[in-house]
PDB file of C-alpha atoms in Angstrom:
ATOM      1  CA  MET A  17      76.375 167.719  26.068  1.00 30.00           C
ATOM      2  CA  SER A  18      76.174 165.671  29.270  1.00 33.00           C
ATOM      3  CA  SER A  19      78.138 162.445  29.377  1.00 32.00           C
ATOM      4  CA  ARG A  20      75.457 160.756  31.533  1.00 32.00           C
ATOM      5  CA  LEU A  21      72.947 158.327  30.075  1.00 35.00           C
ATOM      6  CA  CYS A  22      69.504 159.889  30.354  1.00 42.00           C
ATOM      7  CA  GLY A  23      66.158 158.166  30.658  1.00 45.00           C
ATOM      8  CA  TRP A  24      65.696 158.035  26.913  1.00 48.00           C
ATOM      9  CA  THR A  25      69.112 156.488  26.369  1.00 46.00           C
ATOM     10  CA  VAL A  26      68.236 153.773  28.867  1.00 39.00           C
ATOM     11  CA  VAL A  27      64.939 153.176  27.076  1.00 42.00           C
ATOM     12  CA  ILE A  28      66.823 152.849  23.816  1.00 46.00           C
ATOM     13  CA  LEU A  29      69.253 150.324  25.248  1.00 44.00           C
ATOM     14  CA  ILE A  30      66.502 148.229  26.813  1.00 40.00           C
ATOM     15  CA  ALA A  31      64.465 148.303  23.643  1.00 42.00           C
ATOM     16  CA  LEU A  32      67.372 147.190  21.556  1.00 43.00           C
ATOM     17  CA  THR A  33      67.728 143.936  23.485  1.00 42.00           C
ATOM     18  CA  LEU A  34      64.452 142.896  21.840  1.00 40.00           C
ATOM     19  CA  SER A  35      64.350 141.467  18.361  1.00 42.00           C
ATOM     20  CA  GLY A  36      62.469 142.084  15.149  1.00 44.00           C
ATOM     21  CA  CYS A  37      61.827 139.882  12.138  1.00 46.00           C
ATOM     22  CA  PHE A  38      62.203 141.042   8.536  1.00 44.00           C
ATOM     23  CA  SER A  39      62.015 139.133   5.293  1.00 46.00           C
ATOM     24  CA  GLY A  40      65.381 138.075   3.953  1.00 44.00           C
ATOM     25  CA  SER A  41      66.389 137.182   0.435  1.00 47.00           C
ATOM     26  CA  SER A  42      70.019 136.276   1.093  1.00 68.00           C
ATOM     27  CA  ASN A  43      72.206 134.668   3.746  1.00 83.00           C
ATOM     28  CA  GLU A  44      72.745 137.934   5.607  1.00 91.00           C
ATOM     29  CA  PRO A  45      70.471 140.852   6.597  1.00 94.00           C
ATOM     30  CA  SER A  46      70.693 144.094   4.663  1.00 94.00           C
ATOM     31  CA  SER A  47      71.300 147.537   6.173  1.00 95.00           C
ATOM     32  CA  GLU A  48      67.619 148.231   5.526  1.00 95.00           C
ATOM     33  CA  ASP A  49      66.692 145.148   7.565  1.00 95.00           C
ATOM     34  CA  ILE A  50      68.799 146.364  10.496  1.00 96.00           C
ATOM     35  CA  LYS A  51      67.492 149.939  10.103  1.00 95.00           C
ATOM     36  CA  LYS A  52      63.852 148.804  10.190  1.00 93.00           C
ATOM     37  CA  SER A  53      64.484 146.613  13.247  1.00 94.00           C
ATOM     38  CA  LEU A  54      66.257 149.475  15.029  1.00 94.00           C
ATOM     39  CA  MET A  55      63.448 151.899  14.174  1.00 92.00           C
ATOM     40  CA  LEU A  56      60.888 149.659  15.840  1.00 89.00           C
ATOM     41  CA  LYS A  57      62.886 149.594  19.044  1.00 87.00           C
ATOM     42  CA  LEU A  58      63.616 153.309  19.340  1.00 88.00           C
ATOM     43  CA  PRO A  59      61.433 155.756  21.333  1.00 89.00           C
ATOM     44  CA  PRO A  60      58.972 157.705  19.165  1.00 89.00           C
ATOM     45  CA  ILE A  61      61.057 160.878  19.339  1.00 92.00           C
ATOM     46  CA  VAL A  62      64.083 159.216  17.675  1.00 93.00           C
ATOM     47  CA  VAL A  63      64.285 158.243  14.008  1.00 95.00           C
ATOM     48  CA  VAL A  64      67.056 156.556  12.013  1.00 96.00           C
ATOM     49  CA  ASN A  65      68.084 158.748   9.086  1.00 95.00           C
ATOM     50  CA  GLU A  66      70.665 156.384   7.698  1.00 95.00           C
ATOM     51  CA  LEU A  67      72.442 153.146   8.584  1.00 96.00           C
ATOM     52  CA  ASP A  68      75.402 151.446   6.933  1.00 97.00           C
ATOM     53  CA  ILE A  69      76.936 148.034   7.570  1.00 96.00           C
ATOM     54  CA  ASP A  70      80.726 148.084   7.971  1.00 96.00           C
ATOM     55  CA  VAL A  71      81.211 144.336   8.052  1.00 96.00           C
ATOM     56  CA  SER A  72      79.163 141.162   8.525  1.00 95.00           C
ATOM     57  CA  GLN A  73      80.214 137.665   9.520  1.00 95.00           C
ATOM     58  CA  ASN A  74      78.250 134.406   9.461  1.00 95.00           C
ATOM     59  CA  THR A  75      79.343 132.264  12.404  1.00 94.00           C
ATOM     60  CA  GLY A  76      76.596 129.757  11.722  1.00 93.00           C
ATOM     61  CA  THR A  77      76.160 127.638   8.596  1.00 92.00           C
ATOM     62  CA  GLU A  78      74.764 128.188   5.145  1.00 88.00           C
ATOM     63  CA  VAL A  79      71.685 126.295   6.245  1.00 87.00           C
ATOM     64  CA  GLU A  80      71.305 127.967   9.631  1.00 91.00           C
ATOM     65  CA  PRO A  81      73.111 131.299   9.408  1.00 93.00           C
ATOM     66  CA  PHE A  82      73.976 133.394  12.481  1.00 95.00           C
ATOM     67  CA  VAL A  83      75.137 136.760  11.199  1.00 96.00           C
ATOM     68  CA  SER A  84      76.892 139.384  13.320  1.00 96.00           C
ATOM     69  CA  SER A  85      77.029 142.842  11.725  1.00 97.00           C
ATOM     70  CA  ARG A  86      78.932 145.936  12.811  1.00 97.00           C
ATOM     71  CA  PHE A  87      77.081 149.035  11.695  1.00 97.00           C
ATOM     72  CA  LYS A  88      77.016 152.806  12.045  1.00 97.00           C
ATOM     73  CA  GLY A  89      74.278 155.305  11.421  1.00 96.00           C
ATOM     74  CA  GLU A  90      72.716 158.653  12.201  1.00 97.00           C
ATOM     75  CA  LEU A  91      69.788 159.271  14.513  1.00 95.00           C
ATOM     76  CA  GLU A  92      67.631 162.376  14.760  1.00 96.00           C
ATOM     77  CA  LEU A  93      65.442 163.824  17.523  1.00 95.00           C
ATOM     78  CA  THR A  94      61.919 164.729  16.456  1.00 95.00           C
ATOM     79  CA  GLU A  95      61.245 166.562  19.720  1.00 95.00           C
ATOM     80  CA  ALA A  96      63.392 168.748  21.950  1.00 96.00           C
ATOM     81  CA  LEU A  97      64.674 167.383  25.275  1.00 96.00           C
ATOM     82  CA  TYR A  98      64.716 169.242  28.597  1.00 96.00           C
ATOM     83  CA  GLN A  99      66.159 168.820  32.072  1.00 96.00           C
ATOM     84  CA  SER A 100      65.342 170.562  35.347  1.00 96.00           C
ATOM     85  CA  VAL A 101      67.947 173.061  36.569  1.00 95.00           C
ATOM     86  CA  ASP A 102      65.949 174.326  39.569  1.00 96.00           C
ATOM     87  CA  HIS A 103      62.637 174.067  41.403  1.00 95.00           C
ATOM     88  CA  VAL A 104      60.677 177.131  42.502  1.00 96.00           C
ATOM     89  CA  MET A 105      57.363 176.953  44.361  1.00 94.00           C
ATOM     90  CA  GLY A 106      56.780 173.377  43.212  1.00 94.00           C
ATOM     91  CA  LYS A 107      57.575 174.038  39.552  1.00 95.00           C
ATOM     92  CA  ALA A 108      60.569 172.801  37.592  1.00 97.00           C
ATOM     93  CA  ILE A 109      62.722 175.298  35.724  1.00 97.00           C
ATOM     94  CA  LEU A 110      63.428 173.534  32.409  1.00 97.00           C
ATOM     95  CA  GLU A 111      66.469 174.059  30.269  1.00 96.00           C
ATOM     96  CA  GLU A 112      66.690 172.629  26.762  1.00 96.00           C
ATOM     97  CA  THR A 113      69.450 170.019  26.435  1.00 94.00           C
ATOM     98  CA  ALA A 114      68.833 169.006  22.817  1.00 94.00           C
ATOM     99  CA  SER A 115      66.715 170.761  20.228  1.00 94.00           C
ATOM    100  CA  GLU A 116      64.348 169.189  17.718  1.00 95.00           C
ATOM    101  CA  GLY A 117      66.307 167.925  14.724  1.00 95.00           C
ATOM    102  CA  THR A 118      69.505 167.247  16.673  1.00 95.00           C
ATOM    103  CA  ASN A 119      71.555 164.535  14.978  1.00 95.00           C
ATOM    104  CA  PHE A 120      73.829 162.069  16.732  1.00 93.00           C
ATOM    105  CA  LYS A 121      75.824 159.016  15.746  1.00 95.00           C
ATOM    106  CA  VAL A 122      75.026 155.426  16.552  1.00 95.00           C
ATOM    107  CA  PHE A 123      77.464 152.518  16.446  1.00 95.00           C
ATOM    108  CA  GLY A 124      76.493 148.963  17.186  1.00 95.00           C
ATOM    109  CA  ILE A 125      76.586 145.242  16.614  1.00 96.00           C
ATOM    110  CA  SER A 126      73.538 143.263  15.579  1.00 96.00           C
ATOM    111  CA  GLU A 127      72.976 139.525  15.632  1.00 96.00           C
ATOM    112  CA  ALA A 128      70.573 137.958  13.165  1.00 96.00           C
ATOM    113  CA  THR A 129      69.144 134.478  12.764  1.00 94.00           C
ATOM    114  CA  LEU A 130      66.983 133.301   9.892  1.00 91.00           C
ATOM    115  CA  LYS A 131      63.550 132.061  10.883  1.00 88.00           C
ATOM    116  CA  LEU A 132      60.936 131.120   8.305  1.00 82.00           C
ATOM    117  CA  GLU A 133      62.699 133.200   5.668  1.00 82.00           C
ATOM    118  CA  SER A 134      62.723 136.246   7.953  1.00 89.00           C
ATOM    119  CA  TRP A 135      65.591 137.767   9.901  1.00 93.00           C
ATOM    120  CA  ASP A 136      65.209 137.803  13.665  1.00 94.00           C
ATOM    121  CA  ILE A 137      67.537 140.669  14.675  1.00 95.00           C
ATOM    122  CA  GLU A 138      68.829 141.443  18.147  1.00 95.00           C
ATOM    123  CA  PHE A 139      71.279 144.147  19.202  1.00 94.00           C
ATOM    124  CA  GLU A 140      74.224 143.060  21.295  1.00 90.00           C
ATOM    125  CA  LYS A 141      75.989 146.416  21.590  1.00 89.00           C
ATOM    126  CA  LEU A 142      75.044 150.020  20.989  1.00 90.00           C
ATOM    127  CA  ASP A 143      77.004 153.274  21.447  1.00 91.00           C
ATOM    128  CA  ILE A 144      75.385 156.677  20.962  1.00 90.00           C
ATOM    129  CA  SER A 145      77.433 159.839  20.571  1.00 91.00           C
ATOM    130  CA  PRO A 146      77.051 162.353  21.982  1.00 89.00           C
ATOM    131  CA  ARG A 147      75.119 161.176  25.049  1.00 84.00           C
ATOM    132  CA  ILE A 148      71.750 162.851  25.460  1.00 77.00           C
ATOM    133  CA  ALA A 149      70.355 164.112  28.769  1.00 85.00           C
ATOM    134  CA  GLY A 150      66.780 165.153  29.414  1.00 92.00           C
ATOM    135  CA  LYS A 151      63.321 164.088  28.357  1.00 93.00           C
ATOM    136  CA  PRO A 152      60.572 165.495  26.102  1.00 95.00           C
ATOM    137  CA  LEU A 153      57.919 167.863  27.424  1.00 94.00           C
ATOM    138  CA  SER A 154      55.341 165.084  27.356  1.00 91.00           C
ATOM    139  CA  GLU A 155      57.262 163.465  30.209  1.00 93.00           C
ATOM    140  CA  TRP A 156      56.908 166.566  32.443  1.00 94.00           C
ATOM    141  CA  SER A 157      53.670 167.130  34.346  1.00 92.00           C
ATOM    142  CA  SER A 158      51.371 169.633  32.693  1.00 90.00           C
ATOM    143  CA  GLY A 159      51.555 173.008  34.406  1.00 91.00           C
ATOM    144  CA  GLY A 160      54.448 171.826  36.552  1.00 95.00           C
ATOM    145  CA  TYR A 161      57.227 173.666  34.739  1.00 96.00           C
ATOM    146  CA  VAL A 162      58.390 176.905  33.163  1.00 96.00           C
ATOM    147  CA  PHE A 163      61.252 177.475  30.767  1.00 96.00           C
ATOM    148  CA  ALA A 164      64.560 178.887  31.952  1.00 96.00           C
ATOM    149  CA  GLY A 165      65.010 182.513  30.883  1.00 96.00           C
ATOM    150  CA  SER A 166      61.335 182.987  30.052  1.00 96.00           C
ATOM    151  CA  ALA A 167      58.960 185.678  31.298  1.00 96.00           C
ATOM    152  CA  ALA A 168      57.115 182.894  33.136  1.00 96.00           C
ATOM    153  CA  GLU A 169      60.281 182.071  35.083  1.00 96.00           C
ATOM    154  CA  GLU A 170      60.755 185.750  35.931  1.00 96.00           C
ATOM    155  CA  GLU A 171      57.162 185.990  37.183  1.00 96.00           C
ATOM    156  CA  LEU A 172      57.547 182.753  39.166  1.00 96.00           C
ATOM    157  CA  ARG A 173      60.737 183.934  40.850  1.00 96.00           C
ATOM    158  CA  LYS A 174      59.152 187.325  41.556  1.00 96.00           C
ATOM    159  CA  ALA A 175      56.180 185.578  43.189  1.00 96.00           C
ATOM    160  CA  TYR A 176      58.622 183.445  45.159  1.00 96.00           C
ATOM    161  CA  GLU A 177      60.532 186.512  46.383  1.00 96.00           C
ATOM    162  CA  GLU A 178      57.232 188.145  47.392  1.00 97.00           C
ATOM    163  CA  LYS A 179      56.258 184.967  49.229  1.00 96.00           C
ATOM    164  CA  LEU A 180      59.608 184.947  51.040  1.00 96.00           C
ATOM    165  CA  ALA A 181      59.184 188.614  51.945  1.00 97.00           C
ATOM    166  CA  ILE A 182      55.709 187.945  53.350  1.00 97.00           C
ATOM    167  CA  GLU A 183      56.987 184.961  55.327  1.00 97.00           C
ATOM    168  CA  LYS A 184      59.950 186.982  56.598  1.00 97.00           C
ATOM    169  CA  LYS A 185      57.660 189.800  57.685  1.00 97.00           C
ATOM    170  CA  ALA A 186      55.335 187.320  59.423  1.00 97.00           C
ATOM    171  CA  GLU A 187      58.314 185.693  61.138  1.00 97.00           C
ATOM    172  CA  GLU A 188      59.570 189.118  62.283  1.00 97.00           C
ATOM    173  CA  GLU A 189      56.112 189.947  63.620  1.00 97.00           C
ATOM    174  CA  ARG A 190      56.020 186.637  65.483  1.00 97.00           C
ATOM    175  CA  ARG A 191      59.480 187.339  66.900  1.00 97.00           C
ATOM    176  CA  LEU A 192      58.486 190.820  68.053  1.00 98.00           C
ATOM    177  CA  GLU A 193      55.274 189.468  69.576  1.00 97.00           C
ATOM    178  CA  ALA A 194      57.251 186.751  71.367  1.00 97.00           C
ATOM    179  CA  GLU A 195      59.698 189.361  72.678  1.00 97.00           C
ATOM    180  CA  LYS A 196      56.803 191.516  73.849  1.00 97.00           C
ATOM    181  CA  LEU A 197      55.170 188.582  75.647  1.00 97.00           C
ATOM    182  CA  GLU A 198      58.512 187.619  77.203  1.00 97.00           C
ATOM    183  CA  LYS A 199      59.067 191.175  78.451  1.00 97.00           C
ATOM    184  CA  GLU A 200      55.541 191.212  79.907  1.00 97.00           C
ATOM    185  CA  ARG A 201      56.181 187.841  81.547  1.00 97.00           C
ATOM    186  CA  LEU A 202      59.469 189.024  83.046  1.00 97.00           C
ATOM    187  CA  ALA A 203      57.829 192.228  84.247  1.00 97.00           C
ATOM    188  CA  LYS A 204      55.037 190.233  85.928  1.00 97.00           C
ATOM    189  CA  GLN A 205      57.629 187.886  87.368  1.00 97.00           C
ATOM    190  CA  ARG A 206      59.612 190.795  88.818  1.00 97.00           C
ATOM    191  CA  ILE A 207      56.450 192.285  90.286  1.00 97.00           C
ATOM    192  CA  GLU A 208      55.496 188.914  91.778  1.00 97.00           C
ATOM    193  CA  GLU A 209      58.980 188.387  93.177  1.00 97.00           C
ATOM    194  CA  GLU A 210      58.964 191.887  94.652  1.00 97.00           C
ATOM    195  CA  ARG A 211      55.537 191.237  96.153  1.00 97.00           C
ATOM    196  CA  LYS A 212      56.805 187.972  97.659  1.00 97.00           C
ATOM    197  CA  ARG A 213      59.865 189.750  99.067  1.00 97.00           C
ATOM    198  CA  GLU A 214      57.644 192.435 100.579  1.00 97.00           C
ATOM    199  CA  LEU A 215      55.325 189.812 102.084  1.00 96.00           C
ATOM    200  CA  ALA A 216      58.298 187.841 103.385  1.00 95.00           C
ATOM    201  CA  ALA A 217      59.782 191.004 104.891  1.00 96.00           C
ATOM    202  CA  LYS A 218      56.451 191.894 106.488  1.00 96.00           C
ATOM    203  CA  LYS A 219      56.060 188.371 107.850  1.00 95.00           C
ATOM    204  CA  LYS A 220      59.586 188.379 109.192  1.00 96.00           C
ATOM    205  CA  ALA A 221      59.001 191.715 110.890  1.00 97.00           C
ATOM    206  CA  ALA A 222      55.706 190.435 112.342  1.00 96.00           C
ATOM    207  CA  ASP A 223      57.353 187.188 113.494  1.00 97.00           C
ATOM    208  CA  ILE A 224      60.190 189.109 115.177  1.00 97.00           C
ATOM    209  CA  LYS A 225      57.584 191.271 116.887  1.00 97.00           C
ATOM    210  CA  THR A 226      55.713 188.131 118.050  1.00 97.00           C
ATOM    211  CA  LEU A 227      58.899 186.487 119.355  1.00 97.00           C
ATOM    212  CA  THR A 228      59.920 189.682 121.113  1.00 97.00           C
ATOM    213  CA  ALA A 229      56.504 189.773 122.775  1.00 97.00           C
ATOM    214  CA  ILE A 230      56.936 186.138 123.883  1.00 97.00           C
ATOM    215  CA  LEU A 231      60.431 186.833 125.239  1.00 97.00           C
ATOM    216  CA  THR A 232      59.222 189.810 127.259  1.00 97.00           C
ATOM    217  CA  SER A 233      55.820 188.523 128.417  1.00 95.00           C
ATOM    218  CA  GLY A 234      57.104 186.392 131.328  1.00 94.00           C
ATOM    219  CA  LYS A 235      54.324 183.915 130.580  1.00 96.00           C
ATOM    220  CA  ALA A 236      54.780 180.141 130.328  1.00 97.00           C
ATOM    221  CA  GLN A 237      54.703 178.686 126.824  1.00 97.00           C
ATOM    222  CA  VAL A 238      53.253 175.156 126.780  1.00 98.00           C
ATOM    223  CA  GLY A 239      54.602 172.752 124.197  1.00 98.00           C
ATOM    224  CA  GLU A 240      56.123 169.391 123.354  1.00 98.00           C
ATOM    225  CA  ALA A 241      59.404 167.919 122.097  1.00 98.00           C
ATOM    226  CA  GLY A 242      59.830 164.470 120.625  1.00 97.00           C
ATOM    227  CA  ASP A 243      61.204 162.165 117.959  1.00 96.00           C
ATOM    228  CA  ARG A 244      59.956 159.077 116.121  1.00 93.00           C
ATOM    229  CA  ARG A 245      59.767 157.028 119.303  1.00 95.00           C
ATOM    230  CA  SER A 246      58.838 159.329 122.191  1.00 96.00           C
ATOM    231  CA  SER A 247      57.439 162.722 123.129  1.00 97.00           C
ATOM    232  CA  TRP A 248      57.883 164.921 126.215  1.00 98.00           C
ATOM    233  CA  PRO A 249      55.664 167.859 127.213  1.00 98.00           C
ATOM    234  CA  PHE A 250      57.267 170.976 128.631  1.00 98.00           C
ATOM    235  CA  ARG A 251      56.591 174.479 129.994  1.00 98.00           C
ATOM    236  CA  LEU A 252      58.981 177.149 128.708  1.00 98.00           C
ATOM    237  CA  THR A 253      59.314 180.471 130.485  1.00 98.00           C
ATOM    238  CA  PHE A 254      61.535 183.298 129.209  1.00 97.00           C
ATOM    239  CA  GLN A 255      62.844 185.329 132.155  1.00 93.00           C
ATOM    240  CA  GLY A 256      65.210 187.897 130.688  1.00 91.00           C
ATOM    241  CA  PHE A 257      65.631 189.541 127.268  1.00 96.00           C
ATOM    242  CA  ASP A 258      68.306 192.081 126.297  1.00 96.00           C
ATOM    243  CA  ALA A 259      67.001 193.978 123.262  1.00 94.00           C
ATOM    244  CA  SER A 260      70.443 195.449 122.499  1.00 96.00           C
ATOM    245  CA  SER A 261      72.091 192.036 122.110  1.00 97.00           C
ATOM    246  CA  ASN A 262      68.941 189.953 121.442  1.00 97.00           C
ATOM    247  CA  LYS A 263      70.100 187.483 124.099  1.00 98.00           C
ATOM    248  CA  PHE A 264      67.694 185.868 126.530  1.00 98.00           C
ATOM    249  CA  THR A 265      67.499 183.382 129.401  1.00 98.00           C
ATOM    250  CA  GLY A 266      64.752 181.248 130.889  1.00 97.00           C
ATOM    251  CA  LYS A 267      63.790 177.803 132.058  1.00 98.00           C
ATOM    252  CA  MET A 268      62.192 174.607 130.738  1.00 98.00           C
ATOM    253  CA  GLU A 269      60.071 172.385 132.992  1.00 98.00           C
ATOM    254  CA  TRP A 270      59.723 168.701 131.986  1.00 98.00           C
ATOM    255  CA  PRO A 271      56.891 167.091 133.986  1.00 98.00           C
ATOM    256  CA  THR A 272      57.342 163.559 132.642  1.00 97.00           C
ATOM    257  CA  LEU A 273      61.128 163.724 133.082  1.00 97.00           C
ATOM    258  CA  SER A 274      60.953 165.259 136.581  1.00 97.00           C
ATOM    259  CA  GLY A 275      63.471 167.939 135.626  1.00 97.00           C
ATOM    260  CA  ILE A 276      63.920 171.661 135.170  1.00 98.00           C
ATOM    261  CA  THR A 277      66.719 173.218 133.104  1.00 98.00           C
ATOM    262  CA  LYS A 278      68.128 176.688 132.604  1.00 98.00           C
ATOM    263  CA  ILE A 279      68.258 177.949 129.029  1.00 98.00           C
ATOM    264  CA  GLU A 280      70.344 180.585 127.274  1.00 98.00           C
ATOM    265  CA  GLY A 281      69.782 181.761 123.723  1.00 98.00           C
ATOM    266  CA  THR A 282      69.661 184.459 121.060  1.00 98.00           C
ATOM    267  CA  LEU A 283      66.957 185.886 118.837  1.00 98.00           C
ATOM    268  CA  ILE A 284      68.630 185.557 115.420  1.00 97.00           C
ATOM    269  CA  GLY A 285      66.483 187.288 112.807  1.00 96.00           C
ATOM    270  CA  ASP A 286      63.100 185.581 113.084  1.00 97.00           C
ATOM    271  CA  SER A 287      64.472 182.446 114.808  1.00 97.00           C
ATOM    272  CA  LEU A 288      64.730 181.496 118.472  1.00 98.00           C
ATOM    273  CA  VAL A 289      67.984 179.619 119.089  1.00 98.00           C
ATOM    274  CA  PHE A 290      68.719 178.396 122.603  1.00 98.00           C
ATOM    275  CA  LYS A 291      70.358 175.607 124.586  1.00 98.00           C
ATOM    276  CA  GLU A 292      69.796 173.929 127.949  1.00 98.00           C
ATOM    277  CA  VAL A 293      72.942 174.897 129.863  1.00 98.00           C
ATOM    278  CA  ALA A 294      72.321 173.839 133.499  1.00 98.00           C
ATOM    279  CA  HIS A 295      70.042 171.809 135.763  1.00 98.00           C
ATOM    280  CA  ILE A 296      67.727 173.625 138.119  1.00 97.00           C
ATOM    281  CA  LYS A 297      66.252 170.226 138.980  1.00 97.00           C
ATOM    282  CA  ARG A 298      68.190 167.306 137.520  1.00 94.00           C
ATOM    283  CA  GLY A 299      65.529 164.655 136.893  1.00 95.00           C
ATOM    284  CA  SER A 300      66.139 162.718 133.632  1.00 96.00           C
ATOM    285  CA  VAL A 301      66.894 165.712 131.421  1.00 97.00           C
ATOM    286  CA  ASP A 302      70.136 165.879 129.407  1.00 95.00           C
ATOM    287  CA  LEU A 303      71.926 169.207 128.988  1.00 97.00           C
ATOM    288  CA  ASN A 304      73.256 170.969 125.883  1.00 96.00           C
ATOM    289  CA  THR A 305      70.227 170.158 123.719  1.00 97.00           C
ATOM    290  CA  LEU A 306      70.051 172.832 120.992  1.00 98.00           C
ATOM    291  CA  TYR A 307      66.660 174.192 119.926  1.00 98.00           C
ATOM    292  CA  GLU A 308      65.867 176.241 116.791  1.00 98.00           C
ATOM    293  CA  LEU A 309      62.293 177.494 116.312  1.00 98.00           C
ATOM    294  CA  ARG A 310      60.287 179.893 114.158  1.00 97.00           C
ATOM    295  CA  VAL A 311      56.735 181.270 114.179  1.00 97.00           C
ATOM    296  CA  THR A 312      54.326 179.254 112.011  1.00 95.00           C
ATOM    297  CA  GLU A 313      50.671 179.538 111.104  1.00 89.00           C
ATOM    298  CA  GLY A 314      48.106 178.477 113.631  1.00 89.00           C
ATOM    299  CA  GLY A 315      49.594 180.427 116.562  1.00 92.00           C
ATOM    300  CA  LYS A 316      52.527 178.102 117.136  1.00 96.00           C
ATOM    301  CA  VAL A 317      56.297 178.297 117.237  1.00 98.00           C
ATOM    302  CA  LYS A 318      57.881 175.186 115.697  1.00 98.00           C
ATOM    303  CA  GLY A 319      61.301 173.781 114.956  1.00 98.00           C
ATOM    304  CA  VAL A 320      63.800 170.997 115.608  1.00 98.00           C
ATOM    305  CA  TRP A 321      66.257 170.063 118.322  1.00 98.00           C
ATOM    306  CA  ASN A 322      69.880 169.077 117.744  1.00 97.00           C
ATOM    307  CA  ARG A 323      69.319 169.921 114.058  1.00 96.00           C
ATOM    308  CA  ARG A 324      67.739 166.579 113.177  1.00 96.00           C
ATOM    309  CA  SER A 325      64.633 166.630 111.015  1.00 94.00           C
ATOM    310  CA  GLN A 326      62.992 163.762 112.911  1.00 96.00           C
ATOM    311  CA  ASN A 327      63.409 165.646 116.223  1.00 97.00           C
ATOM    312  CA  TYR A 328      60.500 168.103 116.548  1.00 98.00           C
ATOM    313  CA  VAL A 329      59.673 170.802 119.034  1.00 98.00           C
ATOM    314  CA  TRP A 330      56.766 173.272 119.289  1.00 98.00           C
ATOM    315  CA  PHE A 331      54.876 175.455 121.722  1.00 98.00           C
ATOM    316  CA  ASP A 332      51.668 177.516 121.631  1.00 97.00           C
ATOM    317  CA  ILE A 333      52.108 181.268 121.589  1.00 97.00           C
ATOM    318  CA  ASN A 334      51.097 182.836 124.870  1.00 95.00           C
ATOM    319  CA  THR A 335      51.663 186.568 125.124  1.00 92.00           C
TER     320      THR A 335
END
């Protein structure tokens, strides 16, 4: 038997703090008086079979008695008690903790005062042995339980296992579907990446072809260089290209700077990289400016000079 106080035990203890009045014919209550008072305070499923007084003491006066009595007795359950040992699919699995007709001992102290020739009895102390856990079936929701070890429990657990199996199968199907979709996504991604690589390779090849045509055309390329404050138009003419080394030479004419410079550079992949290395006509042009340009949309070649993002350079393609 559990050593914990159950709900019914608590109800008993609370109820016993109340008092009851019974007619008295002497200066102390009888065991029947105490038994009747205790019966009124107990839950309906508990009855008092017997009650005996061990000793009584009047700490009041003969006129106004105050009688403390130590008593013992036997209680009996009129209904079985149950507690939940598990929950399955929203239903409690109930196990009997005390059967109908279970007897247990009660020990206590009562305090009685005489009022209008009746005993007003309160209970100061109460010990019940053994302690009782559980509650009657009336306290469990209708249809919300099955009994442990019953066919109903077996059916409930079987239904639960079937439910788990269905959920597991559904989860596995969702996992497989997710894996399938992920594989399809990765396959599409690989195809897209391959397509982008092919397009990039084609563009690079086309750009190299365009730059090679520019380098070998001998025609002037008209463009502009500048920064956030100023801009300077120029004419760029490529005069020699070695296809085996991808090196080239040429000149840049700067009308607003009154100068002409010699350039030397290399076709590196799809980029033109060159530098002004000497003055053909000094003017106001500084040497050693480094240019890096690529073919862009719109028939232009664009880039930066001296590797600064705010320094731009471009020219129209003329082949």
